[in-house]
XYZ file of C-alpha atoms in Angstrom:
342
model
C -142.266 114.396 -32.402
C -145.563 115.643 -31.040
C -145.827 119.394 -30.487
C -144.949 120.243 -26.901
C -142.986 122.578 -24.712
C -139.903 120.961 -23.291
C -139.827 120.745 -19.514
C -136.889 119.410 -17.539
C -137.967 116.232 -15.711
C -138.181 116.691 -11.942
C -135.405 114.216 -11.226
C -132.993 116.481 -13.102
C -134.163 119.646 -11.347
C -132.984 118.614 -7.897
C -129.503 117.370 -6.957
C -129.391 113.638 -6.437
C -127.743 113.184 -3.075
C -126.846 109.573 -3.822
C -125.012 110.388 -7.024
C -121.220 110.236 -6.950
C -119.820 113.760 -6.710
C -117.833 114.679 -9.805
C -115.238 117.416 -9.819
C -114.439 119.622 -12.791
C -111.516 121.962 -13.256
C -112.555 125.497 -14.299
C -109.005 126.043 -15.546
C -109.722 123.566 -18.316
C -112.742 125.366 -19.706
C -110.938 127.871 -21.916
C -110.246 127.682 -25.613
C -108.164 124.609 -26.478
C -104.510 125.582 -26.273
C -102.397 122.526 -25.637
C -100.669 123.928 -22.553
C -103.995 124.661 -20.852
C -105.554 121.217 -21.202
C -103.566 119.259 -18.631
C -101.626 120.707 -15.696
C -99.412 117.616 -15.645
C -97.794 118.400 -18.994
C -97.308 122.117 -18.468
C -93.545 122.748 -18.122
C -92.289 124.544 -15.043
C -89.511 126.230 -17.045
C -88.818 126.796 -20.743
C -86.329 124.532 -22.467
C -82.832 125.919 -22.851
C -82.145 123.972 -26.031
C -83.212 125.713 -29.219
C -84.194 123.526 -32.151
C -86.300 123.787 -35.252
C -89.587 121.972 -35.750
C -87.870 119.947 -38.480
C -85.109 118.810 -36.107
C -87.637 117.985 -33.408
C -89.735 116.005 -35.875
C -86.777 114.034 -37.255
C -85.526 113.170 -33.782
C -88.963 112.059 -32.630
C -89.537 109.846 -35.676
C -86.103 108.259 -35.158
C -86.868 107.564 -31.497
C -90.169 105.927 -32.379
C -88.836 103.788 -35.208
C -85.954 102.606 -33.034
C -88.552 101.602 -30.448
C -90.219 99.413 -33.085
C -92.979 101.648 -34.426
C -93.475 101.538 -38.219
C -92.153 104.711 -39.842
C -95.529 105.721 -41.306
C -97.197 105.425 -37.901
C -94.336 107.303 -36.273
C -94.709 110.233 -38.673
C -98.478 110.292 -38.239
C -98.198 110.365 -34.439
C -95.514 113.047 -34.410
C -97.392 115.246 -36.870
C -100.594 114.828 -34.847
C -98.774 116.033 -31.728
C -97.166 118.987 -33.487
C -100.312 120.200 -35.227
C -102.391 119.685 -32.098
C -99.906 121.437 -29.830
C -99.465 124.391 -32.155
C -103.137 124.510 -33.229
C -102.259 124.461 -36.934
C -103.096 122.194 -39.861
C -100.690 119.782 -41.534
C -100.060 122.042 -44.545
C -99.076 124.949 -42.314
C -96.771 122.661 -40.333
C -95.014 121.454 -43.477
C -94.538 125.023 -44.677
C -93.021 126.138 -41.366
C -90.773 123.246 -40.339
C -87.727 125.497 -40.482
C -89.098 127.704 -37.699
C -87.904 127.329 -34.124
C -90.011 125.190 -31.816
C -91.624 127.281 -29.033
C -89.633 126.974 -25.813
C -92.558 125.673 -23.733
C -93.212 122.940 -26.288
C -89.525 122.044 -26.496
C -89.532 121.612 -22.717
C -92.104 118.808 -22.827
C -91.206 117.337 -26.222
C -88.835 114.595 -24.921
C -91.454 113.523 -22.370
C -94.169 113.407 -25.012
C -92.030 111.364 -27.393
C -91.156 108.960 -24.574
C -94.856 108.486 -23.934
C -95.395 107.740 -27.618
C -92.736 105.015 -27.443
C -94.888 103.446 -24.695
C -97.871 103.420 -27.090
C -99.731 106.202 -25.302
C -102.214 107.686 -27.793
C -101.235 111.217 -28.861
C -104.759 112.429 -28.043
C -104.199 111.557 -24.379
C -100.796 113.245 -24.438
C -102.311 116.447 -25.791
C -105.398 116.131 -23.610
C -107.837 116.690 -26.451
C -109.074 115.085 -29.653
C -110.871 116.408 -32.739
C -114.498 115.492 -33.349
C -116.849 117.035 -35.888
C -114.728 120.166 -36.226
C -114.280 120.757 -32.501
C -111.754 119.757 -29.857
C -113.002 117.613 -26.971
C -111.033 117.088 -23.812
C -110.067 113.442 -23.377
C -107.947 111.410 -21.016
C -107.749 107.803 -19.858
C -111.215 108.076 -18.286
C -112.929 108.101 -21.687
C -112.555 106.608 -25.143
C -110.984 108.717 -27.863
C -113.706 109.817 -30.332
C -113.385 108.091 -33.714
C -114.204 109.308 -37.239
C -116.753 106.505 -37.601
C -118.779 108.049 -34.804
C -118.895 111.335 -36.725
C -120.831 109.442 -39.408
C -123.372 108.328 -36.806
C -123.816 111.949 -35.696
C -124.168 113.040 -39.323
C -126.941 110.469 -39.862
C -128.883 111.782 -36.871
C -128.468 115.394 -37.962
C -129.654 114.587 -41.469
C -132.792 112.931 -40.114
C -133.533 115.851 -37.768
C -132.252 118.594 -40.048
C -134.676 121.363 -39.128
C -133.332 123.855 -36.601
C -136.745 125.430 -35.963
C -139.699 123.842 -34.228
C -140.437 121.809 -31.134
C -137.589 120.550 -28.960
C -136.202 117.074 -29.546
C -135.192 115.164 -26.429
C -132.098 113.006 -26.937
C -130.619 110.448 -24.553
C -126.976 109.483 -25.108
C -126.250 106.152 -23.398
C -122.579 105.655 -22.564
C -121.748 109.279 -23.295
C -118.030 109.074 -22.492
C -116.457 112.426 -23.412
C -119.891 113.721 -24.425
C -118.824 114.058 -28.063
C -122.079 112.698 -29.532
C -124.718 114.505 -27.489
C -122.762 117.748 -27.242
C -122.183 117.851 -30.985
C -125.886 117.263 -31.609
C -126.785 120.119 -29.275
C -124.212 122.457 -30.810
C -125.299 121.661 -34.369
C -129.054 121.735 -33.750
C -130.476 124.049 -31.054
C -133.693 121.999 -30.931
C -131.839 119.141 -29.236
C -132.379 118.887 -25.500
C -129.735 116.547 -24.223
C -129.450 113.882 -21.569
C -126.058 112.222 -21.074
C -125.902 108.901 -19.249
C -122.881 106.841 -18.291
C -122.181 104.134 -15.760
C -118.792 105.734 -15.036
C -118.723 108.859 -12.830
C -115.201 109.533 -14.104
C -116.443 109.641 -17.697
C -119.292 111.955 -16.703
C -116.768 114.352 -15.159
C -115.004 114.638 -18.514
C -118.287 115.079 -20.376
C -119.381 117.788 -17.931
C -116.105 119.662 -18.408
C -116.599 119.581 -22.168
C -120.181 120.773 -21.801
C -119.046 123.726 -19.690
C -116.406 124.625 -22.259
C -119.039 124.716 -24.990
C -121.589 126.568 -22.861
C -124.074 123.691 -22.837
C -125.554 124.503 -19.453
C -128.858 122.749 -20.235
C -127.286 119.342 -20.816
C -128.413 116.958 -18.084
C -126.110 114.277 -16.698
C -127.078 111.062 -14.965
C -125.003 108.216 -13.614
C -126.849 105.249 -15.040
C -126.461 101.667 -16.209
C -128.367 102.026 -19.510
C -131.918 103.102 -18.472
C -131.561 102.520 -14.739
C -131.163 106.225 -13.928
C -133.896 107.646 -16.169
C -136.866 105.846 -14.591
C -139.992 106.178 -16.766
C -138.764 109.034 -18.975
C -139.279 108.841 -22.720
C -137.081 110.351 -25.434
C -137.528 111.292 -29.064
C -134.070 109.952 -29.886
C -131.851 107.454 -28.094
C -128.284 107.147 -29.297
C -125.482 104.925 -28.082
C -121.939 103.983 -28.946
C -121.697 101.343 -26.231
C -118.954 98.861 -25.373
C -119.222 96.272 -28.150
C -115.918 94.417 -28.369
C -115.933 90.729 -27.512
C -113.114 89.453 -25.344
C -112.339 86.937 -28.066
C -111.453 89.853 -30.375
C -108.878 91.308 -27.996
C -105.985 89.959 -30.071
C -107.073 92.093 -33.049
C -106.881 95.342 -31.105
C -104.114 97.920 -31.133
C -101.743 97.737 -28.170
C -102.287 101.409 -27.331
C -106.042 100.886 -27.038
C -105.654 97.959 -24.669
C -103.035 99.705 -22.557
C -104.619 103.127 -22.155
C -108.308 103.314 -23.088
C -110.879 102.347 -20.405
C -111.811 98.703 -20.715
C -115.237 99.383 -19.207
C -116.005 101.343 -22.378
C -114.518 98.745 -24.724
C -115.638 95.236 -23.817
C -119.045 93.637 -23.374
C -120.270 90.131 -22.653
C -122.334 87.957 -25.018
C -119.815 88.365 -27.851
C -119.962 92.125 -27.423
C -123.779 92.310 -27.638
C -124.727 92.562 -23.953
C -125.346 96.331 -23.856
C -127.378 96.258 -27.084
C -129.575 93.615 -25.479
C -130.118 95.808 -22.417
C -131.002 98.808 -24.563
C -133.302 96.795 -26.815
C -135.231 95.574 -23.791
C -136.051 99.159 -22.823
C -136.721 100.767 -26.201
C -140.477 100.191 -26.171
C -140.729 101.930 -22.788
C -138.262 104.773 -23.318
C -138.858 105.832 -26.936
C -141.719 108.189 -27.768
C -144.414 107.002 -30.172
C -142.458 108.112 -33.255
C -139.056 107.869 -31.617
C -135.811 106.661 -33.114
C -132.688 104.947 -31.828
C -129.213 105.017 -33.358
C -126.292 102.750 -32.571
C -122.675 102.376 -33.533
C -121.790 98.693 -33.839
C -118.842 96.424 -34.487
C -118.376 95.660 -38.163
C -119.319 91.974 -37.638
C -122.392 92.644 -35.500
C -124.850 94.072 -38.022
C -127.193 91.102 -38.516
C -127.246 90.261 -34.812
C -128.057 93.820 -33.682
C -130.705 94.264 -36.391
C -132.389 91.010 -35.368
C -132.234 92.017 -31.694
C -133.878 95.393 -32.322
C -136.498 93.945 -34.636
C -137.446 91.377 -32.027
C -137.728 94.079 -29.370
C -139.895 96.304 -31.624
C -141.589 94.071 -34.229
C -143.377 96.997 -35.907
C -140.293 99.204 -36.137
C -138.210 99.873 -39.236
C -134.602 98.820 -38.622
C -131.876 99.994 -41.016
C -128.266 98.855 -41.223
C -125.815 101.424 -42.601
C -122.216 101.089 -43.769
C -119.367 103.481 -43.025
C -117.054 105.052 -45.607
C -114.951 101.882 -45.595
C -117.958 99.794 -46.641
C -118.309 98.093 -43.252
C -121.542 97.640 -41.291
C -121.138 100.219 -38.516
C -124.506 101.851 -37.753
C -128.077 100.805 -37.009
C -131.208 102.965 -36.914
C -134.509 101.941 -35.335
C -137.642 103.907 -36.261
C -140.451 103.130 -33.859
C -143.326 104.878 -35.656
C -144.260 105.137 -39.316
C -145.007 108.882 -39.246
C -141.740 110.083 -37.752
C -140.625 112.006 -40.841
C -143.737 114.206 -40.741
C -143.134 115.160 -37.127
C -139.458 116.016 -37.305
């Protein structure tokens, strides 16, 4: 990146009167205790029944298996709820199963288990999900952050490892919960973030997370890819866009189809439509030595690489595998001297 002082673009300095107004709940901006995340799950009165964590766990697993869930999945879901609700790790849970379940948790436990039998993801039940060592608020307005996306963030952080020096402007297209851009800003203070999403509901969640983490300099824009950023350029563009083809719907988990936002899941052109839109704007919106990073479907590697190479013939395009050995990430390096400037 060329040496410069970062200045907030004018369009982000003034409120956009045409932008959909998003509401955030200040009550949700505290440290992540399960009973503070979602007013809808907070019990109005403690449960009268006293039971141990072990009894509660056994009953929940039985309910789920009788509803048709495989036993291994049932145990994983129940343990995720218990550890998330109590803010403890799995080892601590196992060592304390004989202890009595807190009354406020016991009051909502039957409701939570019933929601699990309906395939509701436990992250949505809790109201938060782990990502890169932090808890991000999530609900049905945004996708649940996945471990594979943590690898994309790690790749970006490795490339821009220095925490001292000139600011690095980063645009996150399809920000969802804000997990990518907010993690980059929290891990590297040089990152100046811009979060874009076509969904005002998703932006509301991302803004709430940003307020929780104190990221008051993160800029939000309601935008279909580059539509809302005009002629701005960025040192880094990152996106985990919708990339699932409708023909692949049969391969997906029932809970994903039933609860996660389809706007953030599916794309036309065999799942490649958003990549094509982004590729068309890379030359205009990347700085001279800019980079772009994408999460992709495991079958889309060659197609996305070819698309980016066609859009930027002089760029270096790299395909990277995840820990499972699947093609899941693509990096585009626009200039040859980028390593010297970051």
